[in-house]
Amino acid sequence: MKILVIGSGGREHALAWKISQSKRVEKIFCAPANAGISEIAESVPIKAVDINKLLEFAKKEAVDLTVVGPEAPLALGIVDEFQKNGLKIFGPQRFAAKLEASKVFSKQVMAKYGVPTAEFKVFSDADQAKEYVAKKGAPCVVKADGLAQGKGVVVAKTIKEAQDAITLIMQEGVFGEAGNHVVIEECLIGQEASILILTDAETAIPLASSQDHKRVFDNDEGLNTGGMGAYSPAPAVTPEIFKYIEQKIIQPMIKGLAKEGIVYRGVLYAGIMLTAEGPKVLEFNVRFGDPETQAILPRLKSDIVEVMLAVAEGKLSSIKKLDWDDRACVCVTLAAGGYPGPYEKAKVITGLEEVKKMTDVIAFHSGTRKFGDKIVTDGGRVLGVTALGANIKEAITRCYQGVDKIKFEGMHFRRDIGVRAV
Ligand code: AMP
Ligand code: GLY
């Protein structure tokens, strides 16, 4: 089979790496890829959102299955276009992608089908939103409705902070149209976990649990990022909690979506807060998590291509279960100087060859590119050093042994990834 992976981050590197282990695969393309992905796949210089060019390419090369990494092409309807042209593609259609592209839509579906989530109210008028916040009090959470690259959520400790966020989002329009509506939510307290589910709308198979670290500095301090590291499994998600999430969140959500006329095929990512009252949904994403995927896929023993194909064809019931490695996996993000603010690029990375010599340690590339015979930084999140270990503690030790080998100017990372799981 010929597979096309769309995207260029650590998630896509992990996907391409796992796909490359399938006996069914003869060729992998990745658009637009990065320096690490290009070692296992042919890079295709087409942007992830350039749907027409991707379609043309997939037709020309007779690609058997396309796997979409990021949310933007899904929200633009890449799946609908490929399907119209008779091409197999892993990911939900445009209308289903609204679950991530519109927080208002997502909350409304959850409310309608009784999926546990934070109490909320939707506003399209800034003054009314501010009045509501003043009445409800702080802490509270202000969310821009649309896609805002993970920056559209403000967990406000004071009424003023919440009102300032409303001003920025709705009146100053920092996220453009994504801020035409806001959701004001009750602030939930607890540990977070990510549950990713593969579904073809009929059958749902959850992947191993994971947890990411969103804040930039140790002890969860500093600004939110795309993710500074992740680990799997997440011990906070006990088998009992896992079952609850399956029965009270996943099943009702998939059935509810079906009632809304949404045939959801792909991976559904539930960001969950484990509150004292039980698990509640923070958000749904319509794609694999980044960096969660880097921590999950090294533990997957089953052939991912078979599973993704079954999802795309609506035949997931043919897969009985997934096999998992019992070991734990930890991924540490190595970020560029300045990230998550404006960051530097084109810094030479050393030590990658040494990591390659290690067993069960992999440096997934996020933001890298080739420059002559060197590999240089090309994004805020640069690498995700990932290690397997008998347990989380051992995986952490091995992961940081890998991290120690890598250097580039300005590199920073968290030193406490996975620690709360030990
Ligand atoms: P979201 O993009 O909706 O997942 O929000 C990003 C992050 O904001 C989450 O991972 C949480 O850490 C935090 N967050 C979102 N909603 C809430 C909430 N209702 N209560 C507390 N924290 C939240
Ligand atoms: N790690 C969070 C996300 O992928 O949205």
Short mmCIF file of C-alpha atoms and ligand atoms in Angstrom, two decimals:
data_model
loop_
_atom_site.label_atom_id
_atom_site.label_comp_id
_atom_site.label_asym_id
_atom_site.label_seq_id
_atom_site.Cartn_x
_atom_site.Cartn_y
_atom_site.Cartn_z
CA MET A 1 0.00 0.00 0.00
CA LYS A 2 0.94 3.62 -0.54
CA ILE A 3 0.19 5.87 2.41
CA LEU A 4 0.10 9.67 2.49
CA VAL A 5 0.52 11.33 5.90
CA ILE A 6 -0.51 14.97 6.10
CA GLY A 7 1.29 17.26 8.51
CA SER A 8 4.79 18.06 9.67
CA GLY A 9 4.98 17.72 13.45
CA GLY A 10 5.99 15.21 16.08
CA ARG A 11 2.57 13.61 15.88
CA GLU A 12 3.03 12.99 12.16
CA HIS A 13 6.55 11.65 12.71
CA ALA A 14 5.18 9.16 15.25
CA LEU A 15 2.38 8.20 12.85
CA ALA A 16 4.74 7.75 9.90
CA TRP A 17 7.14 5.76 12.11
CA LYS A 18 4.37 3.43 13.25
CA ILE A 19 2.96 3.15 9.73
CA SER A 20 6.43 2.21 8.46
CA GLN A 21 6.33 -0.92 10.65
CA SER A 22 3.30 -2.30 8.82
CA LYS A 23 3.97 -5.22 6.49
CA ARG A 24 1.28 -3.88 4.18
CA VAL A 25 3.11 -0.65 3.43
CA GLU A 26 5.46 -0.29 0.51
CA LYS A 27 5.72 3.51 0.33
CA ILE A 28 4.99 6.44 2.62
CA PHE A 29 4.62 10.04 1.48
CA CYS A 30 4.36 12.94 3.88
CA ALA A 31 3.21 16.46 3.09
CA PRO A 32 5.00 18.63 3.97
CA ALA A 33 7.06 16.51 6.48
CA ASN A 34 10.18 17.57 8.43
CA ALA A 35 13.81 16.40 8.61
CA GLY A 36 13.00 13.35 10.74
CA ILE A 37 9.97 12.23 8.75
CA SER A 38 11.91 12.53 5.52
CA GLU A 39 14.21 9.73 6.74
CA ILE A 40 11.30 7.26 6.56
CA ALA A 41 8.94 8.88 4.07
CA GLU A 42 9.19 10.81 0.84
CA SER A 43 8.59 14.50 1.55
CA VAL A 44 6.01 16.16 -0.61
CA PRO A 45 6.30 19.97 -0.68
CA ILE A 46 2.57 20.69 -0.35
CA LYS A 47 1.09 22.51 2.64
CA ALA A 48 -1.31 20.58 4.88
CA VAL A 49 -4.14 23.01 4.05
CA ASP A 50 -3.66 22.96 0.28
CA ILE A 51 -6.44 20.46 -0.30
CA ASN A 52 -6.60 20.74 -4.09
CA LYS A 53 -2.90 20.04 -4.53
CA LEU A 54 -3.00 17.17 -2.02
CA LEU A 55 -5.92 15.64 -3.85
CA GLU A 56 -4.15 15.97 -7.19
CA PHE A 57 -1.05 14.34 -5.69
CA ALA A 58 -2.96 11.46 -4.08
CA LYS A 59 -4.72 10.73 -7.38
CA LYS A 60 -1.53 10.92 -9.42
CA GLU A 61 0.33 8.56 -7.07
CA ALA A 62 -2.69 6.28 -6.54
CA VAL A 63 -2.36 6.62 -2.76
CA ASP A 64 -4.28 3.83 -0.99
CA LEU A 65 -4.82 5.59 2.33
CA THR A 66 -4.35 9.17 3.47
CA VAL A 67 -3.90 9.90 7.18
CA VAL A 68 -4.61 13.46 8.32
CA GLY A 69 -2.60 14.75 11.29
CA PRO A 70 -3.69 18.33 12.09
CA GLU A 71 -7.16 19.81 12.54
CA ALA A 72 -6.93 22.60 9.96
CA PRO A 73 -7.32 20.43 6.81
CA LEU A 74 -10.12 18.48 8.54
CA ALA A 75 -11.97 21.70 9.32
CA LEU A 76 -11.51 22.73 5.68
CA GLY A 77 -13.14 19.52 4.49
CA ILE A 78 -10.21 17.48 3.16
CA VAL A 79 -11.99 14.23 4.01
CA ASP A 80 -15.14 15.18 2.09
CA GLU A 81 -13.04 16.09 -0.98
CA PHE A 82 -11.01 12.88 -0.94
CA GLN A 83 -14.10 10.73 -0.43
CA LYS A 84 -15.90 12.48 -3.29
CA ASN A 85 -13.00 11.40 -5.45
CA GLY A 86 -13.13 7.82 -4.28
CA LEU A 87 -9.98 8.03 -2.16
CA LYS A 88 -9.69 6.40 1.26
CA ILE A 89 -8.83 8.79 4.04
CA PHE A 90 -8.55 8.53 7.83
CA GLY A 91 -10.27 11.43 9.60
CA PRO A 92 -13.71 12.92 10.15
CA GLN A 93 -15.62 14.95 7.58
CA ARG A 94 -15.86 18.71 7.73
CA PHE A 95 -19.14 18.83 9.62
CA ALA A 96 -17.81 16.46 12.28
CA ALA A 97 -14.61 18.48 12.57
CA LYS A 98 -16.80 21.26 13.98
CA LEU A 99 -16.48 19.43 17.29
CA GLU A 100 -13.03 20.94 17.51
CA ALA A 101 -13.45 23.93 15.22
CA SER A 102 -16.40 25.27 17.26
CA LYS A 103 -16.45 25.03 21.03
CA VAL A 104 -20.06 26.27 21.00
CA PHE A 105 -21.11 23.37 18.76
CA SER A 106 -19.14 20.89 20.84
CA LYS A 107 -20.69 22.06 24.12
CA GLN A 108 -24.17 22.01 22.61
CA VAL A 109 -23.77 18.41 21.45
CA MET A 110 -22.46 17.41 24.90
CA ALA A 111 -25.34 19.14 26.66
CA LYS A 112 -27.92 17.61 24.33
CA TYR A 113 -26.69 14.05 24.88
CA GLY A 114 -25.91 14.30 28.57
CA VAL A 115 -22.14 14.01 28.26
CA PRO A 116 -20.60 15.28 31.53
CA THR A 117 -18.82 18.59 30.99
CA ALA A 118 -18.31 21.94 32.75
CA GLU A 119 -21.43 24.08 33.13
CA PHE A 120 -21.42 26.76 30.44
CA LYS A 121 -23.13 29.62 28.68
CA VAL A 122 -22.58 30.97 25.16
CA PHE A 123 -22.34 34.70 24.32
CA SER A 124 -22.18 36.68 21.11
CA ASP A 125 -22.24 40.03 22.90
CA ALA A 126 -19.18 41.13 24.90
CA ASP A 127 -21.09 43.29 27.40
CA GLN A 128 -23.50 40.50 28.23
CA ALA A 129 -20.58 38.09 28.64
CA LYS A 130 -18.87 40.51 31.02
CA GLU A 131 -22.04 41.04 33.01
CA TYR A 132 -22.47 37.27 33.34
CA VAL A 133 -18.89 36.87 34.57
CA ALA A 134 -19.42 39.64 37.14
CA LYS A 135 -22.52 37.88 38.40
CA LYS A 136 -21.06 34.36 38.42
CA GLY A 137 -17.70 35.33 39.89
CA ALA A 138 -14.22 33.87 39.48
CA PRO A 139 -12.50 31.57 38.82
CA CYS A 140 -14.05 30.88 35.45
CA VAL A 141 -12.90 29.91 31.99
CA VAL A 142 -13.29 32.02 28.85
CA LYS A 143 -13.06 30.22 25.51
CA ALA A 144 -13.06 31.64 22.01
CA ASP A 145 -15.46 29.61 19.90
CA GLY A 146 -13.21 28.88 16.93
CA LEU A 147 -9.74 27.52 16.24
CA ALA A 148 -7.08 29.64 17.92
CA GLN A 149 -4.05 27.32 17.92
CA GLY A 150 -4.61 26.34 21.52
CA LYS A 151 -4.43 29.96 22.68
CA GLY A 152 -8.14 30.70 22.79
CA VAL A 153 -8.70 29.46 26.35
CA VAL A 154 -8.18 31.63 29.43
CA VAL A 155 -8.53 30.13 32.88
CA ALA A 156 -9.28 33.36 34.77
CA LYS A 157 -8.57 33.63 38.48
CA THR A 158 -10.33 36.97 38.83
CA ILE A 159 -13.37 38.67 37.30
CA LYS A 160 -11.08 41.28 35.78
CA GLU A 161 -8.92 38.65 34.09
CA ALA A 162 -12.02 37.06 32.59
CA GLN A 163 -13.38 40.40 31.41
CA ASP A 164 -10.02 41.35 29.90
CA ALA A 165 -10.04 38.04 28.03
CA ILE A 166 -13.53 38.83 26.70
CA THR A 167 -12.29 42.24 25.54
CA LEU A 168 -9.33 40.69 23.73
CA ILE A 169 -11.31 37.90 22.12
CA MET A 170 -14.58 39.66 21.25
CA GLN A 171 -13.79 43.37 20.98
CA GLU A 172 -10.16 43.46 19.89
CA GLY A 173 -10.60 40.38 17.75
CA VAL A 174 -7.19 38.83 18.43
CA PHE A 175 -8.39 35.52 16.97
CA GLY A 176 -10.49 37.07 14.22
CA GLU A 177 -13.80 35.36 13.56
CA ALA A 178 -12.93 32.60 16.02
CA GLY A 179 -13.84 35.17 18.69
CA ASN A 180 -17.31 36.11 17.42
CA HIS A 181 -18.73 33.89 20.15
CA VAL A 182 -17.33 32.90 23.51
CA VAL A 183 -18.12 30.11 25.90
CA ILE A 184 -17.92 30.98 29.60
CA GLU A 185 -17.40 27.87 31.68
CA GLU A 186 -17.29 26.79 35.25
CA CYS A 187 -13.67 26.14 36.29
CA LEU A 188 -13.07 22.45 36.91
CA ILE A 189 -10.47 21.18 39.32
CA GLY A 190 -8.58 17.90 39.08
CA GLN A 191 -6.03 15.99 37.06
CA GLU A 192 -6.24 16.05 33.29
CA ALA A 193 -6.06 13.02 31.04
CA SER A 194 -6.39 12.42 27.33
CA ILE A 195 -8.47 9.56 26.02
CA LEU A 196 -8.23 8.93 22.28
CA ILE A 197 -10.81 6.74 20.63
CA LEU A 198 -10.77 5.17 17.20
CA THR A 199 -14.24 4.98 15.75
CA ASP A 200 -16.08 4.36 12.50
CA ALA A 201 -19.33 5.60 14.10
CA GLU A 202 -20.47 2.03 14.87
CA THR A 203 -17.56 0.58 16.81
CA ALA A 204 -15.26 2.45 19.19
CA ILE A 205 -11.85 1.24 20.34
CA PRO A 206 -10.03 3.42 22.85
CA LEU A 207 -6.28 3.82 22.67
CA ALA A 208 -4.11 3.61 25.78
CA SER A 209 -4.59 6.54 28.18
CA SER A 210 -2.13 9.39 28.28
CA GLN A 211 -1.56 12.73 29.83
CA ASP A 212 0.24 15.78 28.53
CA HIS A 213 1.90 18.74 30.22
CA LYS A 214 0.59 21.99 28.76
CA ARG A 215 2.47 24.63 30.78
CA VAL A 216 5.91 25.68 29.65
CA PHE A 217 7.77 25.43 32.99
CA ASP A 218 8.23 22.79 35.70
CA ASN A 219 5.48 22.45 38.31
CA ASP A 220 2.93 23.58 35.70
CA GLU A 221 4.04 27.18 35.75
CA GLY A 222 4.16 29.71 32.92
CA LEU A 223 2.16 29.97 29.74
CA ASN A 224 0.20 27.23 28.01
CA THR A 225 1.97 25.55 25.09
CA GLY A 226 1.03 22.95 22.51
CA GLY A 227 2.44 20.39 24.96
CA MET A 228 5.83 20.09 26.67
CA GLY A 229 5.69 16.34 27.13
CA ALA A 230 3.42 13.38 27.68
CA TYR A 231 3.29 9.94 29.17
CA SER A 232 1.25 6.78 28.74
CA PRO A 233 -0.44 5.12 30.51
CA ALA A 234 -1.91 7.78 32.83
CA PRO A 235 -2.21 5.95 36.17
CA ALA A 236 -4.85 8.44 37.32
CA VAL A 237 -7.14 6.78 34.77
CA THR A 238 -7.84 3.59 36.71
CA PRO A 239 -9.68 0.74 34.95
CA GLU A 240 -12.83 1.88 36.77
CA ILE A 241 -12.50 5.46 35.53
CA PHE A 242 -11.64 4.19 32.05
CA LYS A 243 -14.87 2.21 32.00
CA TYR A 244 -16.86 5.22 33.20
CA ILE A 245 -15.36 7.35 30.43
CA GLU A 246 -16.21 4.69 27.84
CA GLN A 247 -19.79 4.30 29.01
CA LYS A 248 -20.73 7.83 30.03
CA ILE A 249 -18.68 9.90 27.64
CA ILE A 250 -17.55 7.98 24.56
CA GLN A 251 -20.65 5.90 23.84
CA PRO A 252 -23.23 8.68 24.34
CA MET A 253 -21.08 11.05 22.31
CA ILE A 254 -20.76 8.73 19.33
CA LYS A 255 -24.45 7.79 19.47
CA GLY A 256 -25.38 11.45 19.84
CA LEU A 257 -23.26 12.42 16.86
CA ALA A 258 -24.95 9.70 14.81
CA LYS A 259 -28.35 11.18 15.75
CA GLU A 260 -27.10 14.55 14.52
CA GLY A 261 -26.37 12.86 11.19
CA ILE A 262 -22.62 12.77 11.77
CA VAL A 263 -20.86 9.58 10.70
CA TYR A 264 -17.71 10.08 12.71
CA ARG A 265 -14.77 8.17 11.29
CA GLY A 266 -11.31 8.76 12.64
CA VAL A 267 -9.87 9.44 16.03
CA LEU A 268 -11.84 11.36 18.62
CA TYR A 269 -9.73 12.92 21.35
CA ALA A 270 -11.43 13.65 24.66
CA GLY A 271 -9.58 16.00 26.97
CA ILE A 272 -10.88 15.00 30.39
CA MET A 273 -10.70 16.56 33.85
CA LEU A 274 -10.87 13.96 36.61
CA THR A 275 -12.94 15.98 39.08
CA ALA A 276 -14.18 14.98 42.53
CA GLU A 277 -17.61 14.49 40.89
CA GLY A 278 -16.17 12.19 38.24
CA PRO A 279 -14.61 12.66 34.80
CA LYS A 280 -15.83 15.66 32.80
CA VAL A 281 -14.97 16.67 29.25
CA LEU A 282 -12.85 19.78 28.79
CA GLU A 283 -12.82 19.57 25.02
CA PHE A 284 -12.99 17.28 22.06
CA ASN A 285 -10.37 17.27 19.35
CA VAL A 286 -10.92 15.53 16.03
CA ARG A 287 -7.34 14.31 15.57
CA PHE A 288 -4.50 12.64 17.38
CA GLY A 289 -2.96 14.64 20.23
CA ASP A 290 0.49 16.11 19.99
CA PRO A 291 2.61 15.05 21.94
CA GLU A 292 0.29 12.33 23.33
CA THR A 293 0.63 10.35 20.10
CA GLN A 294 4.41 10.18 20.54
CA ALA A 295 3.87 8.54 23.95
CA ILE A 296 1.03 6.24 22.85
CA LEU A 297 2.17 4.76 19.54
CA PRO A 298 5.46 3.22 20.72
CA ARG A 299 3.28 1.09 23.04
CA LEU A 300 0.95 -0.08 20.27
CA LYS A 301 1.81 -3.56 19.05
CA SER A 302 -1.03 -3.95 16.52
CA ASP A 303 -0.63 -2.94 12.89
CA ILE A 304 -1.86 0.66 12.79
CA VAL A 305 -2.48 0.60 9.04
CA GLU A 306 -4.96 -2.24 9.34
CA VAL A 307 -6.81 -0.38 12.07
CA MET A 308 -6.87 2.94 10.24
CA LEU A 309 -8.02 1.27 7.05
CA ALA A 310 -10.82 -0.46 8.98
CA VAL A 311 -11.88 2.93 10.38
CA ALA A 312 -11.82 4.59 6.96
CA GLU A 313 -13.84 1.75 5.42
CA GLY A 314 -16.37 1.59 8.27
CA LYS A 315 -15.26 -1.93 9.18
CA LEU A 316 -13.79 -1.37 12.62
CA SER A 317 -15.90 -4.20 14.05
CA SER A 318 -13.51 -6.54 12.21
CA ILE A 319 -10.78 -5.51 14.67
CA LYS A 320 -11.38 -7.28 17.95
CA LYS A 321 -8.88 -5.45 20.09
CA LEU A 322 -5.57 -3.67 20.05
CA ASP A 323 -2.43 -5.19 21.55
CA TRP A 324 -0.38 -3.01 23.84
CA ASP A 325 3.12 -3.18 25.21
CA ASP A 326 2.82 -3.23 29.03
CA ARG A 327 5.76 -0.91 29.35
CA ALA A 328 5.32 2.82 29.97
CA CYS A 329 6.32 5.54 27.55
CA VAL A 330 7.46 9.10 28.24
CA CYS A 331 7.99 11.91 25.73
CA VAL A 332 9.84 15.15 26.54
CA THR A 333 9.48 18.12 24.21
CA LEU A 334 12.66 20.04 23.43
CA ALA A 335 11.59 23.60 22.62
CA ALA A 336 13.26 26.52 20.87
CA GLY A 337 14.51 29.56 22.78
CA GLY A 338 11.57 31.93 23.33
CA TYR A 339 8.80 29.33 22.81
CA PRO A 340 5.81 29.61 23.39
CA GLY A 341 6.43 33.27 22.53
CA PRO A 342 8.31 34.35 19.39
CA TYR A 343 11.16 31.87 18.98
CA GLU A 344 14.44 31.43 17.17
CA LYS A 345 14.91 29.19 14.15
CA ALA A 346 17.76 27.66 12.14
CA LYS A 347 19.84 26.54 15.16
CA VAL A 348 22.00 23.50 14.42
CA ILE A 349 20.91 20.38 16.32
CA THR A 350 23.56 17.89 17.48
CA GLY A 351 23.33 14.49 19.14
CA LEU A 352 20.57 12.94 17.03
CA GLU A 353 22.87 10.15 15.81
CA GLU A 354 23.73 9.24 19.39
CA VAL A 355 20.05 8.91 20.30
CA LYS A 356 19.59 6.61 17.32
CA LYS A 357 22.10 4.18 18.87
CA MET A 358 19.97 3.85 22.02
CA THR A 359 17.43 1.04 22.33
CA ASP A 360 13.77 2.00 22.71
CA VAL A 361 14.59 5.71 22.70
CA ILE A 362 13.45 7.74 19.71
CA ALA A 363 13.77 11.42 18.90
CA PHE A 364 10.57 12.30 17.04
CA HIS A 365 11.01 15.51 15.06
CA SER A 366 8.50 18.35 15.45
CA GLY A 367 10.02 21.51 14.02
CA THR A 368 13.18 20.58 12.10
CA ARG A 369 14.51 20.84 8.58
CA LYS A 370 17.59 19.83 6.68
CA PHE A 371 20.18 22.47 5.93
CA GLY A 372 22.99 21.05 3.83
CA ASP A 373 24.21 18.02 5.75
CA LYS A 374 22.91 19.40 9.05
CA ILE A 375 19.55 19.36 10.77
CA VAL A 376 18.38 22.71 12.12
CA THR A 377 15.46 23.93 14.23
CA ASP A 378 12.40 25.12 12.33
CA GLY A 379 9.59 25.42 14.88
CA GLY A 380 8.72 26.19 18.50
CA ARG A 381 8.55 22.57 19.50
CA VAL A 382 11.64 21.05 17.94
CA LEU A 383 11.92 17.43 19.07
CA GLY A 384 10.04 14.94 21.23
CA VAL A 385 12.51 12.57 22.85
CA THR A 386 10.57 9.43 23.69
CA ALA A 387 11.52 6.35 25.69
CA LEU A 388 9.94 3.09 26.79
CA GLY A 389 10.66 1.70 30.26
CA ALA A 390 9.41 -1.07 32.52
CA ASN A 391 7.41 1.60 34.38
CA ILE A 392 6.98 5.37 34.22
CA LYS A 393 9.98 5.92 36.50
CA GLU A 394 12.32 3.92 34.28
CA ALA A 395 10.89 5.49 31.14
CA ILE A 396 11.58 8.95 32.62
CA THR A 397 15.20 8.04 33.41
CA ARG A 398 15.80 6.63 29.96
CA CYS A 399 14.06 9.52 28.27
CA TYR A 400 16.24 12.13 29.99
CA GLN A 401 19.34 10.08 29.09
CA GLY A 402 18.29 10.63 25.49
CA VAL A 403 17.56 14.32 26.11
CA ASP A 404 21.07 14.78 27.55
CA LYS A 405 22.62 13.83 24.22
CA ILE A 406 20.84 16.55 22.23
CA LYS A 407 21.88 20.16 22.02
CA PHE A 408 20.93 23.28 20.14
CA GLU A 409 21.27 26.95 21.05
CA GLY A 410 18.40 28.18 23.23
CA MET A 411 17.00 24.66 23.84
CA HIS A 412 14.72 24.38 26.84
CA PHE A 413 12.55 21.62 28.25
CA ARG A 414 10.76 20.56 31.39
CA ARG A 415 12.57 18.35 33.85
CA ASP A 416 9.45 16.99 35.54
CA ILE A 417 7.64 15.21 32.71
CA GLY A 418 5.82 12.17 34.08
CA VAL A 419 6.85 12.84 37.67
CA ARG A 420 3.29 13.26 38.92
CA ALA A 421 2.55 9.75 37.64
CA VAL A 422 5.26 8.11 39.74
P1 AMP B 1 -9.19 23.30 25.88
O1 AMP B 1 -8.52 23.80 24.63
O2 AMP B 1 -10.64 23.54 25.94
O3 AMP B 1 -8.78 21.90 26.25
O4 AMP B 1 -8.49 24.11 27.05
C1 AMP B 1 -7.09 24.15 27.19
C2 AMP B 1 -6.73 23.93 28.64
O5 AMP B 1 -7.42 24.87 29.47
C3 AMP B 1 -7.17 22.58 29.18
O6 AMP B 1 -6.23 21.58 28.89
C4 AMP B 1 -7.28 22.85 30.65
O7 AMP B 1 -6.00 22.84 31.28
C5 AMP B 1 -7.81 24.27 30.68
N1 AMP B 1 -9.28 24.26 30.79
C6 AMP B 1 -10.18 24.25 29.78
N2 AMP B 1 -11.44 24.23 30.24
C7 AMP B 1 -11.36 24.24 31.58
C8 AMP B 1 -12.32 24.22 32.65
N3 AMP B 1 -13.63 24.23 32.41
N4 AMP B 1 -11.85 24.21 33.90
C9 AMP B 1 -10.52 24.23 34.17
N5 AMP B 1 -9.58 24.25 33.22
C10 AMP B 1 -9.97 24.25 31.95
N1 GLY B 2 -1.65 17.96 23.44
C1 GLY B 2 -2.85 18.64 23.22
C2 GLY B 2 -3.40 18.58 21.88
O1 GLY B 2 -2.93 17.84 21.02
O2 GLY B 2 -4.36 19.27 21.62
#
